[in-house]
Coordinates of C-alpha atoms in Angstrom, one line a residue:
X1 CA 0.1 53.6 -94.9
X2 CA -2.2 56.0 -97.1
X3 CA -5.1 53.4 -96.7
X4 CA -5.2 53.6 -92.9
X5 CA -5.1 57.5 -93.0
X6 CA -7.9 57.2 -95.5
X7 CA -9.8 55.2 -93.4
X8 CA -9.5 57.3 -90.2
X9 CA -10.5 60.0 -92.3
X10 CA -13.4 58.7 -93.2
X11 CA -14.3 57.1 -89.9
X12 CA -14.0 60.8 -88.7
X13 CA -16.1 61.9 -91.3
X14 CA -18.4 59.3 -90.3
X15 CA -18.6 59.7 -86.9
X16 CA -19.0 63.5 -87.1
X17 CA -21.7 63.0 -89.5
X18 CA -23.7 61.0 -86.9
X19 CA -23.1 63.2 -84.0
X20 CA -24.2 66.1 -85.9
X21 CA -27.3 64.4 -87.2
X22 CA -27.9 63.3 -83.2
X23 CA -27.6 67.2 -82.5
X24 CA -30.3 67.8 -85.2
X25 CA -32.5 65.7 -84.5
X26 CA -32.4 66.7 -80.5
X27 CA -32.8 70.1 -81.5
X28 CA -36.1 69.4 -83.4
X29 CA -37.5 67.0 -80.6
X30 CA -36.5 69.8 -78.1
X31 CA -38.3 72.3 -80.3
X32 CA -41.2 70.7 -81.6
X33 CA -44.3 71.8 -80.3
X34 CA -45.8 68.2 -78.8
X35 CA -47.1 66.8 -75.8
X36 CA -44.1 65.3 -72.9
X37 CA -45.6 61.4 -73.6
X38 CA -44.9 62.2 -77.3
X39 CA -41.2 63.7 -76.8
X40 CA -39.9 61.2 -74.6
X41 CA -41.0 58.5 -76.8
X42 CA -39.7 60.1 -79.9
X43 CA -36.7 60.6 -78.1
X44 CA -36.6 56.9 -76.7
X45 CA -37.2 56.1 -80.4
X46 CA -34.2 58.1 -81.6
X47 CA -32.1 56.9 -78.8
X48 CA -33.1 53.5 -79.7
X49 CA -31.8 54.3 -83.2
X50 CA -28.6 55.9 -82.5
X51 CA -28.0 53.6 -80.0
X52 CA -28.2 50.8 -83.4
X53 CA -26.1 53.0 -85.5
X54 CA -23.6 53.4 -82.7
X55 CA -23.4 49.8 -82.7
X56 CA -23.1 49.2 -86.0
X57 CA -20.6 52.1 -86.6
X58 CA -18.6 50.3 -83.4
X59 CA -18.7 46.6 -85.8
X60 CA -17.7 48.5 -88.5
X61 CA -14.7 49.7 -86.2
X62 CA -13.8 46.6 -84.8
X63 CA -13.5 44.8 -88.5
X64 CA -11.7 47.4 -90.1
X65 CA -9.3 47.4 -86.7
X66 CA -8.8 43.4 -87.7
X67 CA -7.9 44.1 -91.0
X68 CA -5.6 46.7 -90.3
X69 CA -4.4 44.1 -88.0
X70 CA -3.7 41.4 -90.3
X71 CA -2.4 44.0 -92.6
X72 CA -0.3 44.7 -90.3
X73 CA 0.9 41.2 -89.5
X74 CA 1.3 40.4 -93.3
X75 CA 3.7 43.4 -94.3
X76 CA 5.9 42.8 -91.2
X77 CA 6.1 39.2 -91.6
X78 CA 6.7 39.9 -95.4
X79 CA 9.6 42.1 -94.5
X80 CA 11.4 40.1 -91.4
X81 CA 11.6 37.3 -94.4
X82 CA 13.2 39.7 -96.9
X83 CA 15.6 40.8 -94.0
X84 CA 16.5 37.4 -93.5
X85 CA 16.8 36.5 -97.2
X86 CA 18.8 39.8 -97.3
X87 CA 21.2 38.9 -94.1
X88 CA 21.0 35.5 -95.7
X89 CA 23.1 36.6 -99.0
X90 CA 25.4 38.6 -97.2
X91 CA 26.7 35.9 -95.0
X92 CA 26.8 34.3 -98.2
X93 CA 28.8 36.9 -100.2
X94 CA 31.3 37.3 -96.9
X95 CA 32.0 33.3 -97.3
X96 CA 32.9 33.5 -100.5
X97 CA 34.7 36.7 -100.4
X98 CA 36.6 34.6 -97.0
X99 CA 36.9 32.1 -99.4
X100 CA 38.7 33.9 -102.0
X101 CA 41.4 35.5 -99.7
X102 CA 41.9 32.6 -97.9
X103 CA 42.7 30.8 -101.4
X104 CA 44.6 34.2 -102.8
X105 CA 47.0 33.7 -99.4
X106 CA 47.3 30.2 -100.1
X107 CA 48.5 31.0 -103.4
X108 CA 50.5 33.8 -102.2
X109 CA 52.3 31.7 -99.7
X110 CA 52.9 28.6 -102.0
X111 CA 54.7 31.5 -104.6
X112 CA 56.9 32.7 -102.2
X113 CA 57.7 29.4 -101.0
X114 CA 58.5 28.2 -104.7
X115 CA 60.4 31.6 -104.9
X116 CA 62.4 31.2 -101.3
X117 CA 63.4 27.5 -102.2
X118 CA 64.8 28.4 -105.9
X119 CA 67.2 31.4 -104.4
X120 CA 68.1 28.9 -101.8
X121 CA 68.8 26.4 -104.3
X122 CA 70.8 29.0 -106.1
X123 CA 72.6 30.5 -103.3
X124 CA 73.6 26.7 -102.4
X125 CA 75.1 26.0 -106.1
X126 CA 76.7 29.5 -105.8
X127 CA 78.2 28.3 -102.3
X128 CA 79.1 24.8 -103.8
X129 CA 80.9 26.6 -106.5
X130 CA 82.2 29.0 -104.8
X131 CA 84.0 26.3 -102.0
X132 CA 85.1 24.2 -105.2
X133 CA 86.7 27.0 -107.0
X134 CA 88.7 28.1 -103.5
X135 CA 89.5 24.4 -103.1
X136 CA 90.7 24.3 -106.3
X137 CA 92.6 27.7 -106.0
X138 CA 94.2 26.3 -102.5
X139 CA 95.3 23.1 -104.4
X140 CA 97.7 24.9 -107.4
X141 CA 98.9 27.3 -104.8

């Protein structure tokens, strides 16, 4: 970003340079003491000249506007590819972090299973036992 500020700071500088040399040199045409065929072709000369610098300063303009262009075009497209690598890993990261709870329940559920059938296994021999021992009781008495 500093580069392009630099640039249009010196573009300014530039183009305020020419101006003001255009302003000088106007002023001394204007002033000189010399003949009206002699003025207007020193000033067709020095319009022909600016009239070439313009130009070239407008070039100049014009390639330094594509290459802030491509600049440009370089940096953004390097940064939507980081964005996507970025988005990228954390799709990643949330699969595997589904991944783990989804195993975590799993295991969760597969405990409490183990844990629901051995008390119901235990509250059946405690029933079994328990219907023996009154059978057992109703037979003596």
């Amino acid at each position: 970003m500093s580069t392009v500020n630099t640039e249009t700071r010196r573009s300014g500088m530039l183009i305020g340079t020419v101006m003001a040399g255009l302003a000088g040199a106007a002023i001394a045409l204007l002033t000189a003491p010399k003949s009206g065929r002699e003025l207007r072709g020193d000033l067709k000369d020095r319009l022909q000249t600016l009239q070439a610098k313009g130009a070239d300063l407008v070039g100049t303009c014009k390639a330094k506007a594509v290459e802030t262009a491509q600049l440009v075009k370089e940096q953004s497209g390097m940064l939507a590819d980081k964005a996507h690598t970025v988005a990228d890993d954390m799709a990643d990261k949330a699969r595997a972090a589904t991944d783990r709870a989804e195993s975590a329940a799993h295991t969760a559920v597969d405990r409490a299973s183990s844990a629901a059938e051995k008390k119901l296994g235990q509250a059946s021999d405690f029933t079994h036992r328990t219907i023996d021992s009154a059978g057992d009781s109703s037979q003596r008495a």
